[in-house]
Amino acid sequence: MSTDAFVTFSAEVTGFTEFDLHGTGQARSYYDTVVKVVGRQNLDDLLHRYFDEVTELLDEQKRAKQLDESVFDDPRLGAVAKNVIKLWYSGTWFDLSPEWTATYGIPGTEGTFTASPQAYAQGLLWFAVGTSPPGARAPGYGSWADPPRIPELPASPVPRSLQR
Amino acid sequence: MTQLDTRLPAQIRTLSDLHAYLDAALRLEHATIPPYLTALYSLHPGANSDAQHVIRVVVVEEMLHLTLVANVMNAVGLTVDLTPDDFVPNYPAHLPSGEVDFLVDVQPFSFRAVTTFLNIERPAKAPSEEARLLPCPDLGAGTVLAASPLDPSVRYYSIGEFYEEIDRGLRYLDAQFRLEGRELFVGNASHQVTPEYFYSGGGEALAVVDLNTALRALTVIAEQGEGMGGGIYDGEGELSHYYRFEQIQLARYYQKGDIPGRPSGPRLDVDFDAVYPVAVNAELADYPPGSPVLEAAQRFNQTYHDFLVFLTEAYNGRPDLLLEAVPWMFRLRDDINQLIRNPHPTREGVNASPVYERVPIDRGETS
């Protein structure tokens, strides 16, 4: 599946909008990172599971429950999905567990690594707390005297491209 | 009469003439900022660090020029206003100095964009006194302002000649006022933007209190832009804007002792492909209703306009507000970056672009 599908899924699981995610400039890099580590098949399976079993549900509670059952509780796909969230928030891909690796194999890169030179500065965690990453994306002299600018949460967990 | 007056005739004969010219200068300095910023942030992060550095230095100096023009206006007791509905040009735009042979687009970084930047900053001295002012044809749509603020039928040979006119006007008026026993520089000194309010911004913010300091402020503007008397460096030994940009096209840095057009320094590597293909001269109407890109572009446009309102207040007696302008500019940077990295909602292979559109001053009616 495409980068757009990856971004749509990522929007739902990170709580940020697709616009925000594209705005980090990291969508392509993270997509490539996931493919490189777990292989295209595992990522495609994850996204298909999400689009086939979750996206039709409009009720927020049912949707969240189904997301858990279809994706996060799945031993193979769940570990990848959680890593995708951590990747967006920190810019870091965290090594998968030895059990996961032993069971499903790893086609690509092993270990924990930063996805791109810009990934740290574009981590969602900085946006989530309304601040800038230490040592990057300078906010301007004296700006630390101002309260953080915490972005509004999207009104709905349903990503914009799936609405209507 | 002093020797200075032999440089007359000046077009500027009254304080109101001077006001018109300084207002045009303010618009001129601002008009370059949206195109430079957009090209700057269209560069992929991590690539083109040389080009990024070159454009950044220039845009920061343009902000200094805006401030220096404001200081001259304040020094002679005029009001600085960055809020008129037509203050932000309607891109593609002709420069407010009146050059008619090129248009300025808000566009991604490219060889063509740098060519426009070179046109903006070209070191053009009129070949003769008669050639300073040229007939100005009807430019039709895209025109920002009349070339000569006093006479729409004429234009200046270059930005340098435009500032030369302000230089002459100031000398003339100062002499004239003295003859009449009046003082031209009656502005409130506390309105001056001095270095303690102007954070690390492309040179020193000179306080303008008399003719000498006013002429020095204009000299800094002209030399940083176009070089000094045909040289490539300004009075401070800094490379002028024209030659900074030319380094990008010639893919080589200038070094001391070089002559124009022949930089002999280290190679300057440029990757014209490592650029987000942002939409050219984007307008809010280009984005579909309800799209997140439209919302973000509207928000940016409003924030940019609010920023000009804020600067107007800072330039009219609250220079301390400029300290807050710095974090504000970084937020504008982040907002531009966010737009530029998003795909255009209706155009394949094109990215979204910030919109710098005229916002009516009564903002209750805009969304």
Coordinates of N, CA and C in Angstrom, one line a residue, chain B residues 175-347:
Chain B
A175 N 18.3 71.0 3.7 CA 18.9 72.4 3.4 C 17.7 73.4 3.4
Q176 N 16.6 73.0 2.7 CA 15.5 73.9 2.6 C 14.9 74.3 4.0
F177 N 14.8 73.3 4.8 CA 14.2 73.5 6.1 C 15.1 74.5 6.9
R178 N 16.4 74.3 6.8 CA 17.4 75.1 7.5 C 17.2 76.6 7.0
L179 N 17.1 76.7 5.7 CA 17.0 78.1 5.2 C 15.7 78.8 5.8
E180 N 14.7 78.0 6.0 CA 13.5 78.5 6.6 C 13.5 78.6 8.1
G181 N 14.6 78.2 8.7 CA 14.8 78.2 10.1 C 14.0 77.1 10.8
R182 N 13.8 76.0 10.0 CA 13.0 74.9 10.6 C 14.0 73.7 10.7
E183 N 13.5 72.7 11.4 CA 14.3 71.4 11.6 C 13.5 70.3 10.9
L184 N 14.2 69.5 10.1 CA 13.6 68.4 9.4 C 13.5 67.2 10.3
F185 N 14.5 67.0 11.1 CA 14.6 65.8 12.0 C 14.0 66.1 13.3
V186 N 12.6 66.0 13.3 CA 11.9 66.4 14.6 C 11.3 65.1 15.2
G187 N 11.6 64.0 14.7 CA 11.0 62.7 15.2 C 11.3 62.5 16.7
N188 N 10.5 61.7 17.3 CA 10.7 61.3 18.7 C 11.8 60.2 18.7
A189 N 12.9 60.5 19.4 CA 14.1 59.6 19.4 C 13.8 58.3 20.0
S190 N 12.8 58.3 20.9 CA 12.5 57.0 21.6 C 11.8 56.0 20.6
H191 N 11.4 56.5 19.4 CA 10.8 55.6 18.4 C 11.9 54.8 17.6
Q192 N 13.1 55.3 17.7 CA 14.1 54.6 16.9 C 14.4 53.2 17.4
V193 N 14.5 52.3 16.4 CA 14.9 50.9 16.7 C 16.4 50.9 16.7
T194 N 16.9 50.6 17.9 CA 18.4 50.6 18.1 C 18.8 49.2 18.4
P195 N 20.1 48.9 18.4 CA 20.6 47.5 18.4 C 20.0 46.7 19.6
E196 N 19.7 47.3 20.7 CA 19.2 46.4 21.8 C 17.9 45.8 21.5
Y197 N 17.1 46.4 20.5 CA 15.8 45.9 20.2 C 15.9 45.0 18.9
F198 N 17.0 45.0 18.3 CA 17.1 44.3 17.0 C 18.1 43.2 17.1
Y199 N 17.5 42.0 17.3 CA 18.3 40.9 17.7 C 19.1 40.3 16.5
S200 N 20.4 40.4 16.6 CA 21.3 39.7 15.7 C 20.8 39.7 14.2
G201 N 20.5 40.9 13.7 CA 19.8 40.9 12.4 C 20.5 41.5 11.3
G202 N 21.6 40.9 10.8 CA 22.1 41.3 9.5 C 22.8 42.6 9.5
G203 N 23.3 43.0 10.6 CA 24.0 44.3 10.7 C 23.4 45.2 11.7
E204 N 23.9 46.4 11.9 CA 23.5 47.2 13.0 C 22.3 48.0 12.7
A205 N 21.3 48.0 13.6 CA 20.2 48.9 13.4 C 20.6 50.3 13.9
L206 N 20.9 51.2 12.9 CA 21.4 52.6 13.2 C 20.3 53.5 13.6
A207 N 20.5 54.2 14.7 CA 19.5 55.2 15.1 C 19.7 56.4 14.2
V208 N 18.6 56.9 13.7 CA 18.6 58.0 12.7 C 18.1 59.3 13.5
V209 N 19.0 60.2 13.6 CA 18.7 61.5 14.3 C 18.9 62.7 13.5
D210 N 19.7 62.6 12.4 CA 20.0 63.8 11.7 C 20.3 63.4 10.2
L211 N 20.6 64.4 9.4 CA 20.9 64.1 8.0 C 22.0 63.0 7.8
N212 N 23.1 63.2 8.6 CA 24.2 62.2 8.4 C 23.8 60.8 8.7
T213 N 23.1 60.6 9.8 CA 22.7 59.2 10.1 C 21.6 58.7 9.2
A214 N 20.7 59.6 8.7 CA 19.7 59.2 7.7 C 20.4 58.7 6.4
L215 N 21.4 59.5 5.9 CA 22.1 59.1 4.7 C 22.9 57.8 4.9
R216 N 23.5 57.6 6.2 CA 24.2 56.4 6.4 C 23.2 55.2 6.4
A217 N 22.0 55.4 6.9 CA 21.1 54.3 6.9 C 20.8 53.9 5.5
L218 N 20.6 54.9 4.6 CA 20.3 54.6 3.2 C 21.5 53.9 2.5
T219 N 22.7 54.4 2.9 CA 23.9 53.8 2.3 C 24.0 52.3 2.7
V220 N 23.7 52.0 3.9 CA 23.7 50.6 4.3 C 22.8 49.7 3.5
I221 N 21.5 50.3 3.2 CA 20.6 49.5 2.4 C 21.1 49.3 1.0
A222 N 21.5 50.4 0.4 CA 22.0 50.3 -1.0 C 23.2 49.4 -1.1
E223 N 24.1 49.6 -0.2 CA 25.4 48.8 -0.4 C 25.2 47.3 -0.1
Q224 N 24.4 47.0 0.9 CA 24.1 45.6 1.2 C 23.4 44.9 0.0
G225 N 22.6 45.7 -0.6 CA 21.8 45.1 -1.8 C 22.7 45.0 -3.0
E226 N 23.3 46.1 -3.4 CA 23.9 46.1 -4.7 C 25.4 46.3 -4.8
G227 N 26.0 46.4 -3.6 CA 27.4 46.6 -3.6 C 27.7 48.1 -3.7
M228 N 28.9 48.5 -3.5 CA 29.3 49.9 -3.4 C 30.0 50.3 -4.7
G229 N 29.4 51.2 -5.4 CA 30.1 51.8 -6.6 C 30.6 50.7 -7.5
G230 N 29.9 49.7 -7.8 CA 30.4 48.7 -8.7 C 31.2 47.6 -8.1
G231 N 31.6 47.7 -6.8 CA 32.4 46.7 -6.1 C 31.5 45.6 -5.7
I232 N 32.1 44.5 -5.3 CA 31.2 43.4 -4.9 C 31.0 43.4 -3.4
Y233 N 31.8 44.2 -2.6 CA 31.6 44.2 -1.2 C 31.0 45.5 -0.7
D234 N 30.3 45.5 0.4 CA 29.7 46.7 0.9 C 30.7 47.4 1.9
G235 N 30.3 48.5 2.5 CA 31.2 49.3 3.3 C 31.7 48.5 4.5
E236 N 31.0 47.5 4.9 CA 31.4 46.7 6.1 C 32.3 45.5 5.6
G237 N 32.6 45.4 4.4 CA 33.4 44.3 3.9 C 32.5 43.0 3.7
E238 N 31.2 43.2 3.7 CA 30.3 42.0 3.4 C 30.0 42.0 1.9
L239 N 29.9 40.8 1.4 CA 29.5 40.6 0.0 C 28.0 41.1 -0.1
S240 N 27.8 41.9 -1.2 CA 26.4 42.4 -1.4 C 25.5 41.3 -1.9
H241 N 24.2 41.6 -1.8 CA 23.2 40.6 -2.2 C 23.3 40.1 -3.6
Y242 N 23.5 41.0 -4.5 CA 23.6 40.6 -5.9 C 24.7 39.5 -6.1
Y243 N 25.9 39.7 -5.5 CA 27.0 38.8 -5.7 C 26.8 37.5 -4.8
R244 N 26.1 37.7 -3.7 CA 25.8 36.5 -2.9 C 25.0 35.5 -3.8
F245 N 23.9 36.1 -4.4 CA 23.1 35.2 -5.2 C 23.8 34.7 -6.5
E246 N 24.7 35.5 -7.0 CA 25.4 35.1 -8.2 C 26.2 33.9 -8.0
Q247 N 26.7 33.8 -6.7 CA 27.5 32.6 -6.4 C 26.8 31.3 -6.6
I248 N 25.4 31.4 -6.4 CA 24.6 30.2 -6.5 C 24.6 29.8 -8.0
Q249 N 24.4 30.8 -8.9 CA 24.3 30.5 -10.3 C 25.7 30.1 -10.9
L250 N 26.8 30.7 -10.4 CA 28.1 30.3 -10.9 C 28.7 29.2 -10.1
A251 N 28.0 28.7 -9.1 CA 28.4 27.5 -8.3 C 29.8 27.7 -7.7
R252 N 30.2 28.9 -7.4 CA 31.5 29.2 -6.7 C 31.4 30.4 -5.8
Y253 N 32.1 30.4 -4.7 CA 32.1 31.5 -3.8 C 33.1 32.6 -4.3
Y254 N 32.7 33.8 -4.0 CA 33.6 34.9 -4.1 C 34.6 34.9 -3.0
Q255 N 35.8 35.5 -3.2 CA 36.7 35.8 -2.1 C 37.3 37.2 -2.4
K256 N 38.0 37.7 -1.3 CA 38.5 39.0 -1.4 C 39.4 39.1 -2.7
G257 N 39.3 40.3 -3.3 CA 40.1 40.5 -4.5 C 39.5 40.1 -5.8
D258 N 38.4 39.4 -5.7 CA 37.7 39.0 -7.0 C 37.0 40.2 -7.7
I259 N 36.9 40.0 -9.0 CA 36.2 41.1 -9.7 C 34.8 40.5 -10.1
P260 N 33.8 41.4 -10.3 CA 32.4 40.9 -10.5 C 32.3 39.9 -11.7
G261 N 31.6 38.9 -11.4 CA 31.4 37.9 -12.5 C 32.4 36.8 -12.5
R262 N 33.5 36.9 -11.7 CA 34.6 35.9 -11.7 C 34.9 35.5 -10.3
P263 N 34.0 34.8 -9.6 CA 34.4 34.3 -8.3 C 35.4 33.2 -8.4
S264 N 36.4 33.3 -7.5 CA 37.5 32.3 -7.5 C 37.7 31.5 -6.2
G265 N 36.7 31.6 -5.4 CA 36.7 30.9 -4.1 C 36.4 29.4 -4.2
P266 N 36.0 28.8 -3.1 CA 35.7 27.4 -3.1 C 34.4 27.1 -3.9
R267 N 34.2 25.9 -4.4 CA 33.0 25.5 -5.1 C 31.8 25.6 -4.2
L268 N 30.6 26.1 -4.7 CA 29.4 26.1 -4.0 C 28.5 25.1 -4.7
D269 N 28.2 24.0 -4.0 CA 27.4 23.0 -4.6 C 25.9 23.2 -4.4
V270 N 25.2 23.2 -5.5 CA 23.8 23.4 -5.5 C 23.1 22.2 -6.1
D271 N 22.0 21.7 -5.5 CA 21.2 20.6 -6.0 C 19.8 21.2 -6.3
F272 N 19.5 21.5 -7.5 CA 18.2 22.1 -7.9 C 17.1 21.1 -7.8
D273 N 17.4 19.8 -7.6 CA 16.4 18.8 -7.4 C 16.0 18.6 -6.0
A274 N 16.8 19.0 -5.1 CA 16.5 18.8 -3.6 C 15.6 19.9 -3.1
V275 N 14.4 20.1 -3.8 CA 13.6 21.2 -3.5 C 12.1 20.7 -3.5
Y276 N 11.3 21.2 -2.6 CA 9.9 20.9 -2.6 C 9.2 21.7 -3.8
P277 N 8.5 21.0 -4.7 CA 7.9 21.7 -5.8 C 6.7 22.5 -5.4
V278 N 6.9 23.6 -4.6 CA 5.7 24.3 -4.1 C 5.0 25.1 -5.2
A279 N 3.7 25.3 -5.0 CA 2.9 26.0 -6.0 C 3.4 27.5 -6.1
V280 N 3.4 28.0 -7.4 CA 3.9 29.3 -7.6 C 2.7 30.3 -7.4
N281 N 3.0 31.4 -6.7 CA 2.0 32.5 -6.5 C 0.7 32.0 -6.0
A282 N 0.7 31.1 -5.0 CA -0.5 30.5 -4.5 C -1.5 31.5 -4.0
E283 N -2.7 31.3 -4.2 CA -3.8 32.1 -3.6 C -4.7 31.2 -2.8
L284 N -5.4 31.8 -1.8 CA -6.3 31.0 -1.0 C -7.3 30.3 -1.9
A285 N -7.8 30.9 -3.0 CA -8.8 30.3 -3.8 C -8.3 29.1 -4.6
D286 N -7.0 28.8 -4.6 CA -6.5 27.6 -5.2 C -6.7 26.4 -4.4
Y287 N -7.0 26.5 -3.1 CA -7.2 25.4 -2.3 C -8.7 25.1 -2.1
P288 N -9.1 23.8 -2.2 CA -10.5 23.5 -2.0 C -11.1 23.8 -0.6
P289 N -12.3 24.3 -0.6 CA -13.0 24.6 0.7 C -12.9 23.4 1.6
G290 N -12.7 23.6 2.9 CA -12.7 22.4 3.8 C -11.4 21.6 3.8
S291 N -10.5 21.9 2.9 CA -9.2 21.1 3.0 C -8.3 21.7 4.1
P292 N -7.6 20.7 4.7 CA -6.7 21.2 5.8 C -5.6 22.1 5.3
V293 N -5.2 22.0 4.0 CA -4.2 22.9 3.5 C -4.8 24.3 3.4
L294 N -6.1 24.4 3.0 CA -6.7 25.8 2.9 C -6.7 26.4 4.3
E295 N -7.1 25.6 5.3 CA -7.2 26.1 6.7 C -5.8 26.5 7.2
A296 N -4.8 25.7 6.8 CA -3.4 26.1 7.3 C -3.0 27.4 6.6
A297 N -3.3 27.5 5.3 CA -2.9 28.6 4.5 C -3.6 29.9 5.0
Q298 N -4.9 29.7 5.3 CA -5.6 30.9 5.9 C -5.0 31.3 7.2
R299 N -4.7 30.3 8.0 CA -4.1 30.6 9.3 C -2.8 31.3 9.1
F300 N -2.0 30.8 8.2 CA -0.7 31.5 8.0 C -0.8 32.9 7.5
N301 N -1.7 33.1 6.5 CA -2.0 34.4 5.9 C -2.4 35.4 7.0
Q302 N -3.3 34.9 7.9 CA -3.7 35.8 9.0 C -2.6 36.1 9.9
T303 N -1.8 35.1 10.3 CA -0.7 35.3 11.2 C 0.3 36.3 10.6
Y304 N 0.5 36.1 9.3 CA 1.5 37.0 8.6 C 1.0 38.4 8.7
H305 N -0.3 38.6 8.4 CA -0.9 39.9 8.5 C -0.9 40.5 9.9
D306 N -1.2 39.7 10.9 CA -1.1 40.1 12.3 C 0.3 40.5 12.6
F307 N 1.3 39.8 12.0 CA 2.7 40.2 12.3 C 3.0 41.6 11.7
L308 N 2.5 41.9 10.6 CA 2.7 43.2 10.0 C 2.0 44.3 10.9
V309 N 0.9 44.0 11.5 CA 0.2 44.9 12.4 C 1.1 45.1 13.6
F310 N 1.7 44.0 14.1 CA 2.5 44.0 15.3 C 3.8 44.9 15.0
L311 N 4.4 44.7 13.8 CA 5.6 45.5 13.4 C 5.2 46.9 13.4
T312 N 4.1 47.2 12.8 CA 3.6 48.6 12.7 C 3.6 49.3 14.1
E313 N 3.1 48.6 15.1 CA 3.1 49.1 16.4 C 4.5 49.3 17.0
A314 N 5.4 48.3 16.7 CA 6.7 48.3 17.1 C 7.5 49.5 16.5
Y315 N 7.2 49.8 15.3 CA 7.9 50.9 14.6 C 7.3 52.3 14.9
N316 N 6.2 52.3 15.6 CA 5.6 53.6 16.0 C 5.7 53.8 17.5
G317 N 6.8 53.6 18.1 CA 7.0 53.9 19.4 C 7.2 52.8 20.4
R318 N 7.1 51.6 19.9 CA 7.2 50.4 20.8 C 8.4 49.5 20.3
P319 N 9.6 50.0 20.2 CA 10.7 49.2 19.7 C 10.9 47.9 20.5
D320 N 10.5 48.0 21.8 CA 10.7 46.8 22.7 C 9.9 45.6 22.2
L321 N 8.8 45.9 21.4 CA 8.0 44.8 20.9 C 8.8 43.9 20.0
L322 N 9.9 44.5 19.3 CA 10.6 43.7 18.4 C 11.3 42.5 19.0
L323 N 11.5 42.5 20.3 CA 12.1 41.3 20.9 C 11.1 40.1 20.8
E324 N 9.8 40.4 20.9 CA 8.8 39.3 20.7 C 8.7 38.9 19.2
A325 N 9.1 39.8 18.3 CA 9.0 39.5 16.9 C 9.8 38.3 16.5
V326 N 10.9 38.0 17.3 CA 11.8 37.0 16.9 C 11.2 35.6 17.0
P327 N 10.6 35.2 18.2 CA 9.9 34.0 18.3 C 8.7 33.9 17.3
W328 N 8.1 35.0 17.1 CA 7.0 35.1 16.1 C 7.5 34.6 14.7
M329 N 8.7 35.1 14.3 CA 9.2 34.8 13.0 C 9.6 33.3 12.9
F330 N 10.0 32.7 14.1 CA 10.3 31.3 14.0 C 9.0 30.5 13.9
R331 N 7.9 31.0 14.5 CA 6.7 30.3 14.3 C 6.2 30.4 12.9
L332 N 6.4 31.5 12.2 CA 6.1 31.7 10.8 C 6.9 30.7 10.0
R333 N 8.2 30.5 10.4 CA 9.0 29.6 9.7 C 8.4 28.2 9.8
D334 N 8.1 27.8 11.0 CA 7.5 26.4 11.2 C 6.2 26.2 10.4
D335 N 5.4 27.3 10.4 CA 4.1 27.2 9.6 C 4.4 27.1 8.1
I336 N 5.3 27.8 7.6 CA 5.6 27.7 6.2 C 6.2 26.3 5.9
N337 N 7.1 25.8 6.7 CA 7.6 24.5 6.5 C 6.5 23.4 6.4
Q338 N 5.5 23.5 7.4 CA 4.5 22.6 7.4 C 3.7 22.6 6.1
L339 N 3.3 23.8 5.6 CA 2.6 23.9 4.3 C 3.4 23.3 3.2
I340 N 4.7 23.7 3.1 CA 5.5 23.3 2.0 C 5.7 21.8 1.9
R341 N 5.6 21.1 3.0 CA 5.9 19.7 3.0 C 4.6 18.9 2.7
N342 N 3.5 19.6 2.7 CA 2.2 18.9 2.4 C 2.0 18.9 0.9
P343 N 1.4 17.8 0.4 CA 1.0 17.8 -1.1 C -0.1 18.8 -1.3
H344 N -0.1 19.4 -2.5 CA -1.1 20.3 -2.9 C -2.4 19.5 -3.0
P345 N -3.5 20.0 -2.5 CA -4.7 19.1 -2.5 C -5.3 18.8 -3.9
T346 N -5.0 19.6 -4.9 CA -5.6 19.3 -6.2 C -4.6 19.2 -7.3
R347 N -3.4 19.4 -7.1 CA -2.4 19.4 -8.2 C -1.3 18.3 -7.9

